[in-house]
Amino acid sequence: MTRLLAAPEAELVFAALLLTLLAGLVLALLAARSVLTCILLMSVFSLTMALWLMVMDAPDVAFTEASVGAGVSTMILLGAALSSTDVIPSVRPGRFWFPAVACLAAFIGMALALSDLPVFGDPGSPPSSYVGRLYLEHTPHDIGAPNVVTAVLASYRGFDTLGETSVILAAGVGVLLLLGGSLNSRDPVSEDVSLRISAGSPVLSVAARLLIPIICLYAFYVLAHGEFGAGGGFQAGVILAAALILHALVFGVRETMRALPVGVVRSCAALGVLGYASIGFIAILHGGRFLDYDALLSPVFEAGLPSSHLAGGHHHWGQRLGILGIETGVMLAVASTMTAIFYAFAGRVSRSDEAGAA
Amino acid sequence: MTLALALTPYVYGLGFFMMAAGLLIALTSRHLIKRLIGLGVFQTSAGVFYILLSKVSGGTAAIRLEADSPAARSLASRLDAAYIATHGVDGVVYSNPLPHVLILTAIVVGAATLAVGLSIIVRIRETYGTVDFEELAALEAKALRDGREDEA
């Protein structure tokens, strides 16, 4: 025994330590007295969460948490918090005790269920034994893609993901209904001072010019590589939106709106979901079931294509095509919705500044 | 295994604590944006619980490796053969991918719904000039009183 701990155990201890750090961040959040502090703590919480997820063997989730939680969510929160008061007044004790007791009761209730939960890391636990294992065993044969998470997300449970993409679109529509925001990009969105990091700084603009194309390229890599490694449409969409938001922060929202008009962004959000659903209908037209990618290509055509090495001679070109197609739809919908939401908040901020100045 | 047994109540307990603390922030904070952040912590902690259930000791990310590839062999060298034979798939032990799928989409949907909540807050601020919960409650009570006086 040369090592202090065997590798699997060290992994669990490291995960527990990171979880302690996360709980500490939540404590700090509980005590924070300023909105800006809260938002930054939330961002740090998300990044630490991404690290913890990596230790917990969930790279796809870590990827999403890092790009959504630490990136886009923080930006939207900052955009909404900019023109409100920063100081959080303390709660009156009369309004604190009842919720505190309720939360304590909830904690105790959950803790009572502890004895029924599987041991941390138990390979034979009910959640890990049946369905999860089945997907792990059958994915290479059914889908022909190594990444089981992408296979389940895009193919096995493709109908579910269609619903989730629609929820994102619906949330975007909800934001637009609440905040209005004009369709016409030539409308007076004033020169927004508040949402620009530093107007006209040469260092920022040169760095952004270099970074934005690389971020976009990376988004497409994440999209196309989702079957083989961590990644997929959701992550790619958020990364693409992050590139656009970076552009807006450095060059101003007006410039971004000129490059990518509001109308185009909104149409793309709807087109993404439409594209996803139409792949399902194409499968029906080819005689399969809704979102049955195996029906996308005819067997005769597929037989002429080279077979994938993982599947032991099986052809999965229909699955490949279907997954890439719906992931592209997801990316389009997520990126456009996030950008439209950012546009709506940025437009609000500049308009309320104008009102304040007048 | 004894170490994992000792860690079990600790990790689940921390997850439950984060969930309760997020709920407490969402219920008691006076600033509406902090309430939404608390809701976000609550939501993420629910994800933590799912991911805790998905971890398999000695497992790796659910990206299938080819049997007997160098990566698969180097992973296998850390575990004993009997363990891999019982719990592995084609010679490699993987963590459960199913909770990952659920939480992945939940995170993105969570960000979108957070935006909806924030836009409601922006509208509240524009209409009432404050996002302080106490002040809003006072305004509401006053409006109710005024309405009653008008009726009388």
Coordinates of C-alpha atoms in Angstrom, one line a residue:
Chain A
M1 CA 0.0 0.0 0.0
T2 CA 2.0 3.0 -1.3
R3 CA -0.9 5.4 -1.5
L4 CA -2.8 6.9 1.4
L5 CA -6.2 6.2 -0.2
A6 CA -7.2 4.0 -3.1
A7 CA -8.2 6.0 -6.2
P8 CA -12.0 5.5 -6.0
E9 CA -12.0 6.6 -2.4
A10 CA -9.9 9.7 -3.0
E11 CA -12.4 10.7 -5.6
L12 CA -15.3 10.5 -3.2
V13 CA -13.3 12.5 -0.5
F14 CA -12.5 15.2 -3.1
A15 CA -16.2 15.4 -4.1
A16 CA -17.2 15.7 -0.4
L17 CA -14.6 18.5 0.1
L18 CA -15.9 20.5 -2.9
L19 CA -19.5 20.0 -1.7
T20 CA -18.4 21.6 1.6
L21 CA -17.0 24.5 -0.3
L22 CA -20.4 24.8 -2.1
A23 CA -22.3 24.8 1.1
G24 CA -20.0 27.5 2.5
L25 CA -20.8 29.6 -0.6
V26 CA -24.5 29.2 0.1
L27 CA -23.9 30.3 3.7
A28 CA -22.1 33.4 2.4
L29 CA -25.0 34.0 0.1
L30 CA -27.4 33.8 3.0
A31 CA -25.5 36.5 4.8
A32 CA -24.7 38.8 1.8
R33 CA -26.0 42.3 2.1
S34 CA -25.5 43.6 -1.4
V35 CA -27.1 42.4 -4.7
L36 CA -23.8 42.6 -6.6
T37 CA -22.2 40.4 -4.0
C38 CA -25.0 37.9 -4.3
I39 CA -24.7 37.8 -8.1
L40 CA -20.9 37.3 -7.9
L41 CA -21.3 34.6 -5.2
M42 CA -23.8 32.9 -7.4
S43 CA -21.3 33.0 -10.3
V44 CA -18.6 31.5 -8.1
F45 CA -21.1 28.9 -6.9
S46 CA -21.7 27.9 -10.5
L47 CA -18.1 27.6 -11.3
T48 CA -17.4 25.5 -8.2
M49 CA -20.4 23.4 -9.1
A50 CA -18.9 22.8 -12.5
L51 CA -15.7 21.6 -10.9
W52 CA -17.7 19.3 -8.5
L53 CA -19.6 17.9 -11.5
M54 CA -16.4 17.0 -13.2
V55 CA -15.3 15.1 -10.2
M56 CA -18.7 13.4 -10.2
D57 CA -18.1 12.1 -13.7
A58 CA -20.7 14.4 -15.3
P59 CA -18.6 16.5 -17.8
D60 CA -21.7 17.3 -19.9
V61 CA -23.5 18.8 -17.0
A62 CA -20.3 20.6 -15.8
F63 CA -20.0 22.1 -19.2
T64 CA -23.6 23.4 -19.1
E65 CA -23.3 24.7 -15.6
A66 CA -20.1 26.6 -16.4
S67 CA -21.5 28.2 -19.5
V68 CA -25.0 28.8 -18.3
G69 CA -24.6 29.4 -14.5
A70 CA -21.3 31.3 -14.5
G71 CA -21.8 32.9 -17.9
V72 CA -25.2 33.8 -19.3
S73 CA -27.2 33.7 -16.0
T74 CA -24.7 36.1 -14.4
M75 CA -25.0 38.5 -17.3
I76 CA -28.8 38.5 -17.2
L77 CA -28.8 38.9 -13.5
L78 CA -26.3 41.9 -13.8
G79 CA -28.4 43.4 -16.5
A80 CA -31.6 43.2 -14.4
A81 CA -29.8 44.4 -11.2
L82 CA -28.0 47.4 -12.7
S83 CA -30.7 50.0 -12.2
S84 CA -32.1 48.7 -8.9
T85 CA -30.8 49.5 -5.4
D86 CA -27.8 47.5 -4.4
V87 CA -28.2 47.3 -0.6
I88 CA -30.4 44.6 0.8
P89 CA -32.1 45.8 4.0
S90 CA -32.2 43.3 6.8
V91 CA -35.4 41.3 7.4
R92 CA -37.7 42.1 10.2
P93 CA -37.5 39.2 12.8
G94 CA -41.2 38.8 12.7
R95 CA -41.0 37.9 9.0
F96 CA -38.0 35.6 9.4
W97 CA -38.9 33.0 12.0
F98 CA -41.8 31.3 10.4
P99 CA -40.0 30.6 7.0
A100 CA -36.9 29.7 9.0
V101 CA -38.8 27.1 11.0
A102 CA -40.4 25.8 7.8
C103 CA -37.1 25.4 6.1
L104 CA -35.6 23.7 9.1
A105 CA -38.5 21.3 9.1
A106 CA -37.9 20.6 5.4
F107 CA -34.3 19.9 6.2
I108 CA -35.1 17.6 9.0
G109 CA -37.7 15.8 6.9
M110 CA -35.2 15.2 4.1
A111 CA -32.6 14.1 6.7
L112 CA -35.0 11.5 8.0
A113 CA -35.0 9.9 4.6
L114 CA -31.2 9.5 4.8
S115 CA -31.3 5.9 6.0
D116 CA -33.2 4.9 2.8
L117 CA -30.7 6.5 0.4
P118 CA -28.0 4.3 -1.3
V119 CA -24.4 4.6 0.0
F120 CA -22.5 7.3 -1.8
G121 CA -20.8 5.8 -4.8
D122 CA -22.5 2.4 -4.5
P123 CA -22.3 0.7 -7.9
G124 CA -25.2 -1.6 -7.1
S125 CA -27.6 1.1 -6.0
P126 CA -31.1 1.0 -7.6
P127 CA -30.6 4.2 -9.6
S128 CA -27.4 2.9 -11.1
S129 CA -28.4 -0.7 -11.6
Y130 CA -31.3 -1.0 -14.1
V131 CA -32.2 1.7 -16.6
G132 CA -28.9 3.6 -16.5
R133 CA -27.0 0.4 -17.0
L134 CA -29.3 -0.6 -19.9
Y135 CA -28.6 2.6 -21.7
L136 CA -24.8 2.2 -21.2
E137 CA -25.0 -1.3 -22.6
H138 CA -27.2 -0.6 -25.6
T139 CA -26.0 2.8 -26.8
P140 CA -23.2 1.5 -29.1
H141 CA -25.5 -0.9 -30.7
D142 CA -28.6 1.3 -31.0
I143 CA -27.1 4.7 -31.6
G144 CA -23.5 4.1 -32.5
A145 CA -22.3 7.1 -30.6
P146 CA -19.9 6.8 -27.6
N147 CA -21.4 9.6 -25.5
V148 CA -24.3 8.0 -23.7
V149 CA -25.6 11.3 -22.3
T150 CA -26.0 12.7 -25.8
A151 CA -27.5 9.5 -27.1
V152 CA -30.2 9.5 -24.3
L153 CA -30.7 13.2 -24.7
A154 CA -31.0 13.5 -28.4
S155 CA -32.2 10.0 -29.5
Y156 CA -33.7 7.8 -26.8
R157 CA -35.5 10.7 -25.1
G158 CA -35.6 13.0 -28.1
F159 CA -39.3 13.8 -27.6
D160 CA -38.5 15.0 -24.1
T161 CA -35.7 17.3 -25.3
L162 CA -38.1 18.7 -27.9
G163 CA -40.4 19.7 -25.0
E164 CA -37.5 21.3 -23.1
T165 CA -36.4 23.3 -26.2
S166 CA -40.0 24.5 -26.5
V167 CA -40.0 25.5 -22.8
I168 CA -36.8 27.6 -23.5
L169 CA -38.5 29.3 -26.5
A170 CA -41.7 29.9 -24.4
A171 CA -39.6 31.5 -21.7
G172 CA -38.0 33.7 -24.3
V173 CA -41.4 34.7 -25.6
G174 CA -42.5 35.4 -22.0
V175 CA -39.6 37.7 -21.4
L176 CA -40.3 39.6 -24.7
L177 CA -44.0 39.9 -23.7
L178 CA -43.1 41.3 -20.3
L179 CA -40.3 43.6 -21.4
G180 CA -41.7 44.5 -24.8
G181 CA -38.7 45.5 -26.8
S182 CA -39.3 46.7 -30.3
L183 CA -38.8 44.5 -33.3
N184 CA -37.3 47.3 -35.3
S185 CA -33.6 47.5 -34.5
R186 CA -33.5 51.1 -35.9
D187 CA -35.7 52.2 -33.0
P188 CA -34.1 54.3 -30.4
V189 CA -32.0 52.0 -28.3
S190 CA -29.9 54.7 -26.9
E191 CA -26.1 54.5 -26.6
D192 CA -26.1 52.2 -23.6
V193 CA -23.5 53.3 -21.2
S194 CA -24.4 51.0 -18.3
L195 CA -24.0 47.6 -20.1
R196 CA -20.7 48.4 -21.7
I197 CA -17.6 47.4 -19.7
S198 CA -15.5 50.3 -20.9
A199 CA -16.3 52.3 -23.9
G200 CA -13.7 52.4 -26.6
S201 CA -10.9 50.7 -24.7
P202 CA -8.4 49.5 -27.4
V203 CA -7.2 46.5 -25.3
L204 CA -10.8 45.2 -24.9
S205 CA -11.8 45.8 -28.5
V206 CA -8.7 44.1 -29.9
A207 CA -9.1 41.2 -27.5
A208 CA -12.8 40.8 -28.3
R209 CA -12.1 40.9 -32.0
L210 CA -9.7 38.0 -31.5
L211 CA -11.9 36.1 -29.1
I212 CA -15.3 36.3 -30.7
P213 CA -14.5 34.2 -33.8
I214 CA -12.7 31.6 -31.7
I215 CA -15.6 31.3 -29.3
C216 CA -18.0 30.9 -32.2
L217 CA -15.8 28.3 -33.8
Y218 CA -15.6 26.5 -30.5
A219 CA -19.4 26.5 -30.2
F220 CA -19.7 24.7 -33.5
Y221 CA -17.0 22.2 -32.5
V222 CA -19.0 21.5 -29.3
L223 CA -22.1 21.0 -31.4
A224 CA -20.5 18.6 -33.8
H225 CA -18.4 16.8 -31.2
G226 CA -21.3 16.2 -28.9
E227 CA -21.7 12.5 -29.9
F228 CA -18.1 11.7 -29.1
G229 CA -17.2 13.8 -26.1
A230 CA -18.8 16.2 -23.7
G231 CA -20.9 18.8 -25.4
G232 CA -24.0 19.1 -27.5
G233 CA -26.6 21.6 -28.7
F234 CA -27.4 23.2 -25.4
Q235 CA -23.8 24.0 -24.5
A236 CA -23.1 25.1 -28.0
G237 CA -26.1 27.4 -28.0
V238 CA -25.1 29.0 -24.7
I239 CA -21.5 29.5 -25.9
L240 CA -22.6 31.1 -29.1
A241 CA -24.9 33.5 -27.1
A242 CA -21.9 34.2 -24.9
A243 CA -19.9 35.3 -27.9
L244 CA -22.7 37.7 -29.0
I245 CA -23.1 39.0 -25.4
L246 CA -19.3 39.7 -25.3
H247 CA -19.7 41.6 -28.5
A248 CA -22.5 43.7 -27.0
L249 CA -20.5 44.4 -23.9
V250 CA -17.5 45.6 -25.7
F251 CA -19.0 47.4 -28.7
G252 CA -22.4 48.3 -27.3
V253 CA -25.7 46.6 -27.9
R254 CA -26.6 48.9 -30.8
E255 CA -23.6 47.6 -32.8
T256 CA -24.6 44.0 -32.1
M257 CA -28.2 44.7 -33.1
R258 CA -26.9 46.2 -36.3
A259 CA -24.9 43.1 -37.0
L260 CA -27.6 40.7 -35.9
P261 CA -31.0 42.4 -36.0
V262 CA -33.7 41.7 -33.4
G263 CA -36.1 40.2 -35.9
V264 CA -33.5 37.7 -37.2
V265 CA -32.7 36.6 -33.6
R266 CA -36.4 36.0 -32.8
S267 CA -37.0 34.2 -36.1
C268 CA -34.0 31.9 -35.5
A269 CA -35.3 31.0 -32.0
A270 CA -38.6 29.8 -33.5
L271 CA -36.8 28.2 -36.5
G272 CA -34.6 26.1 -34.2
V273 CA -37.7 24.5 -32.5
L274 CA -39.4 24.1 -35.9
G275 CA -36.3 22.4 -37.4
Y276 CA -36.2 20.0 -34.5
A277 CA -39.9 19.1 -34.8
S278 CA -39.6 18.8 -38.6
I279 CA -36.9 16.2 -38.3
G280 CA -39.5 14.2 -36.4
F281 CA -42.0 14.6 -39.1
I282 CA -39.5 13.7 -41.9
A283 CA -39.0 10.4 -40.0
I284 CA -42.8 9.9 -40.1
L285 CA -42.9 10.7 -43.9
H286 CA -40.2 8.0 -44.4
G287 CA -42.4 5.4 -42.7
G288 CA -40.8 5.5 -39.2
R289 CA -42.2 6.9 -35.9
F290 CA -41.8 10.5 -34.7
L291 CA -38.1 11.3 -34.2
D292 CA -37.1 7.8 -35.2
Y293 CA -33.8 8.6 -36.8
D294 CA -33.2 5.1 -38.2
A295 CA -36.0 5.9 -40.7
L296 CA -34.3 9.1 -42.0
L297 CA -32.1 7.3 -44.5
S298 CA -33.2 4.4 -46.7
P299 CA -31.4 1.1 -46.0
V300 CA -30.1 0.9 -49.5
F301 CA -28.5 4.3 -49.4
E302 CA -27.1 3.6 -45.9
A303 CA -25.5 0.3 -47.1
G304 CA -23.3 2.3 -49.5
L305 CA -21.8 4.3 -46.6
P306 CA -18.9 3.2 -44.5
S307 CA -19.8 1.5 -41.2
S308 CA -18.9 3.0 -37.9
H309 CA -16.1 1.2 -36.0
L310 CA -17.9 1.1 -32.6
A311 CA -21.0 -0.7 -33.6
G312 CA -19.4 -3.9 -35.0
G313 CA -20.6 -3.5 -38.6
H314 CA -23.9 -1.7 -37.8
H315 CA -24.9 1.3 -39.8
H316 CA -25.9 4.4 -37.8
W317 CA -25.8 7.2 -40.4
G318 CA -29.5 7.9 -39.8
Q319 CA -28.9 8.3 -36.1
R320 CA -25.8 10.5 -36.8
L321 CA -27.8 12.7 -39.1
G322 CA -30.8 12.9 -36.8
I323 CA -28.8 13.7 -33.7
L324 CA -26.7 16.4 -35.5
G325 CA -29.9 17.8 -37.0
I326 CA -31.8 18.2 -33.7
E327 CA -28.7 19.4 -31.9
T328 CA -28.4 22.1 -34.5
G329 CA -32.0 23.0 -33.9
V330 CA -31.4 23.1 -30.1
M331 CA -28.3 25.3 -30.6
L332 CA -30.2 27.7 -32.8
A333 CA -33.1 27.9 -30.4
V334 CA -31.0 28.3 -27.2
A335 CA -28.5 30.8 -28.7
S336 CA -31.3 32.9 -30.2
T337 CA -33.5 32.8 -27.1
M338 CA -30.6 33.8 -24.8
T339 CA -29.6 36.6 -27.2
A340 CA -33.2 37.8 -27.5
I341 CA -33.5 37.8 -23.7
F342 CA -30.2 39.8 -23.4
Y343 CA -31.4 42.3 -26.1
A344 CA -34.7 42.7 -24.2
F345 CA -32.9 43.5 -20.9
A346 CA -30.3 45.7 -22.5
G347 CA -33.0 47.7 -24.3
R348 CA -34.8 48.1 -21.0
V349 CA -31.7 49.4 -19.2
S350 CA -30.9 52.0 -21.8
R351 CA -34.5 53.1 -22.0
S352 CA -34.8 53.5 -18.2
D353 CA -31.5 55.4 -18.2
E354 CA -32.9 57.8 -20.8
A355 CA -36.0 58.2 -18.6
G356 CA -33.8 58.9 -15.6
A357 CA -31.8 61.5 -17.5
A358 CA -34.8 63.3 -18.9
Chain B
M1 CA -16.3 1.0 1.4
T2 CA -16.3 2.1 5.1
L3 CA -15.1 5.5 4.0
A4 CA -18.0 5.8 1.5
L5 CA -20.3 4.7 4.3
A6 CA -19.0 7.5 6.5
L7 CA -19.3 10.1 3.8
T8 CA -22.9 9.2 2.8
P9 CA -24.8 11.1 5.5
Y10 CA -22.3 14.0 5.1
V11 CA -22.7 14.6 1.4
Y12 CA -26.5 14.1 1.3
G13 CA -26.7 16.3 4.4
L14 CA -24.8 19.1 2.7
G15 CA -27.1 18.7 -0.3
F16 CA -30.2 19.0 1.8
F17 CA -28.7 21.9 3.7
M18 CA -28.1 23.8 0.5
M19 CA -31.7 23.0 -0.6
A20 CA -33.1 24.3 2.7
A21 CA -30.8 27.4 2.7
G22 CA -31.8 28.2 -0.9
L23 CA -35.5 28.0 0.1
L24 CA -34.8 30.2 3.1
I25 CA -33.2 32.9 0.9
A26 CA -36.1 32.6 -1.5
L27 CA -38.7 33.0 1.3
T28 CA -37.1 35.7 3.5
S29 CA -34.9 38.0 1.5
R30 CA -36.3 41.5 1.1
H31 CA -34.7 42.2 -2.3
L32 CA -36.6 40.4 -5.0
I33 CA -33.5 39.6 -7.1
K34 CA -31.9 37.9 -4.1
R35 CA -35.1 35.9 -3.7
L36 CA -34.6 34.6 -7.3
I37 CA -31.0 33.8 -6.6
G38 CA -32.2 31.8 -3.6
L39 CA -34.6 29.9 -5.9
G40 CA -31.6 29.3 -8.2
V41 CA -29.6 27.8 -5.4
F42 CA -32.6 25.6 -4.5
Q43 CA -32.9 24.4 -8.0
T44 CA -29.2 23.6 -8.3
S45 CA -29.2 21.7 -5.0
A46 CA -32.0 19.5 -6.4
G47 CA -29.6 18.8 -9.2
V48 CA -26.8 18.0 -6.7
F49 CA -29.0 15.4 -5.1
Y50 CA -29.6 13.7 -8.5
I51 CA -25.9 13.8 -9.4
L52 CA -25.0 12.3 -5.9
L53 CA -27.2 9.3 -6.7
S54 CA -25.5 8.9 -10.1
K55 CA -22.0 8.5 -8.9
V56 CA -20.4 5.1 -9.0
S57 CA -17.3 4.6 -7.0
G58 CA -14.3 4.2 -9.3
G59 CA -16.5 5.0 -12.3
T60 CA -15.7 7.3 -15.2
A61 CA -17.8 9.7 -17.3
A62 CA -20.4 7.9 -19.4
I63 CA -18.6 8.2 -22.7
R64 CA -18.1 4.7 -24.0
L65 CA -14.5 3.6 -24.4
E66 CA -13.6 0.8 -26.8
A67 CA -13.0 -2.5 -24.9
D68 CA -9.2 -3.1 -24.4
S69 CA -8.2 0.4 -25.7
P70 CA -5.3 2.0 -23.8
A71 CA -7.7 4.4 -22.0
A72 CA -9.9 1.5 -20.9
R73 CA -6.9 -0.5 -19.7
S74 CA -5.4 2.4 -17.7
L75 CA -8.8 2.9 -16.0
A76 CA -9.1 -0.8 -15.3
S77 CA -5.7 -0.9 -13.6
R78 CA -7.0 1.3 -10.7
L79 CA -9.7 -1.2 -9.7
D80 CA -9.8 -4.9 -8.9
A81 CA -10.9 -7.3 -11.6
A82 CA -13.8 -8.7 -9.6
Y83 CA -15.3 -5.2 -9.2
I84 CA -15.1 -4.5 -12.9
A85 CA -16.6 -7.8 -13.8
T86 CA -19.6 -7.2 -11.6
H87 CA -20.3 -3.5 -12.3
G88 CA -18.5 -2.7 -15.5
V89 CA -19.8 -2.6 -19.1
D90 CA -17.2 -4.1 -21.5
G91 CA -14.5 -3.8 -18.9
V92 CA -15.0 -0.2 -17.8
V93 CA -17.0 1.1 -14.9
Y94 CA -19.2 4.1 -15.8
S95 CA -21.2 6.4 -13.7
N96 CA -25.0 6.5 -14.3
P97 CA -25.7 8.8 -17.3
L98 CA -29.4 9.2 -16.8
P99 CA -29.4 11.8 -14.0
H100 CA -26.9 13.8 -16.1
V101 CA -29.3 14.1 -18.9
L102 CA -32.1 15.3 -16.6
I103 CA -30.0 17.9 -14.9
L104 CA -28.3 19.1 -18.1
T105 CA -31.6 20.2 -19.6
A106 CA -32.9 21.4 -16.2
I107 CA -30.0 23.9 -16.0
V108 CA -30.7 25.5 -19.3
V109 CA -34.4 25.6 -18.7
G110 CA -33.6 27.1 -15.2
A111 CA -31.7 30.0 -16.8
A112 CA -34.6 30.7 -19.2
T113 CA -37.1 30.7 -16.4
L114 CA -34.7 32.9 -14.3
A115 CA -34.9 35.4 -17.1
V116 CA -38.7 35.4 -17.0
G117 CA -38.6 36.0 -13.2
L118 CA -36.1 38.8 -13.7
S119 CA -38.2 40.5 -16.3
I120 CA -41.2 40.4 -13.9
I121 CA -39.0 42.1 -11.3
V122 CA -37.9 44.7 -13.9
R123 CA -41.6 45.5 -14.6
I124 CA -42.3 45.7 -10.8
R125 CA -39.5 48.2 -10.4
E126 CA -40.8 50.3 -13.3
T127 CA -44.4 50.3 -12.0
Y128 CA -43.8 50.7 -8.3
G129 CA -40.3 52.2 -8.1
T130 CA -39.0 49.5 -5.7
V131 CA -38.0 45.9 -5.5
D132 CA -38.1 45.8 -1.7
F133 CA -40.5 43.2 -0.6
E134 CA -41.6 45.1 2.6
E135 CA -42.2 48.3 0.6
L136 CA -44.2 46.4 -2.0
A137 CA -46.3 44.8 0.8
A138 CA -46.9 48.2 2.3
L139 CA -47.9 49.6 -1.1
E140 CA -50.3 46.6 -1.6
A141 CA -51.9 47.1 1.9
K142 CA -52.3 50.8 1.2
A143 CA -53.9 50.1 -2.2
L144 CA -56.3 47.7 -0.6
R145 CA -57.2 50.3 2.2
D146 CA -57.8 53.0 -0.4
G147 CA -59.9 50.7 -2.4
R148 CA -62.1 49.9 0.6
E149 CA -62.4 53.6 1.5
D150 CA -63.6 54.3 -2.1
E151 CA -66.2 51.7 -1.8
A152 CA -67.5 53.1 1.5

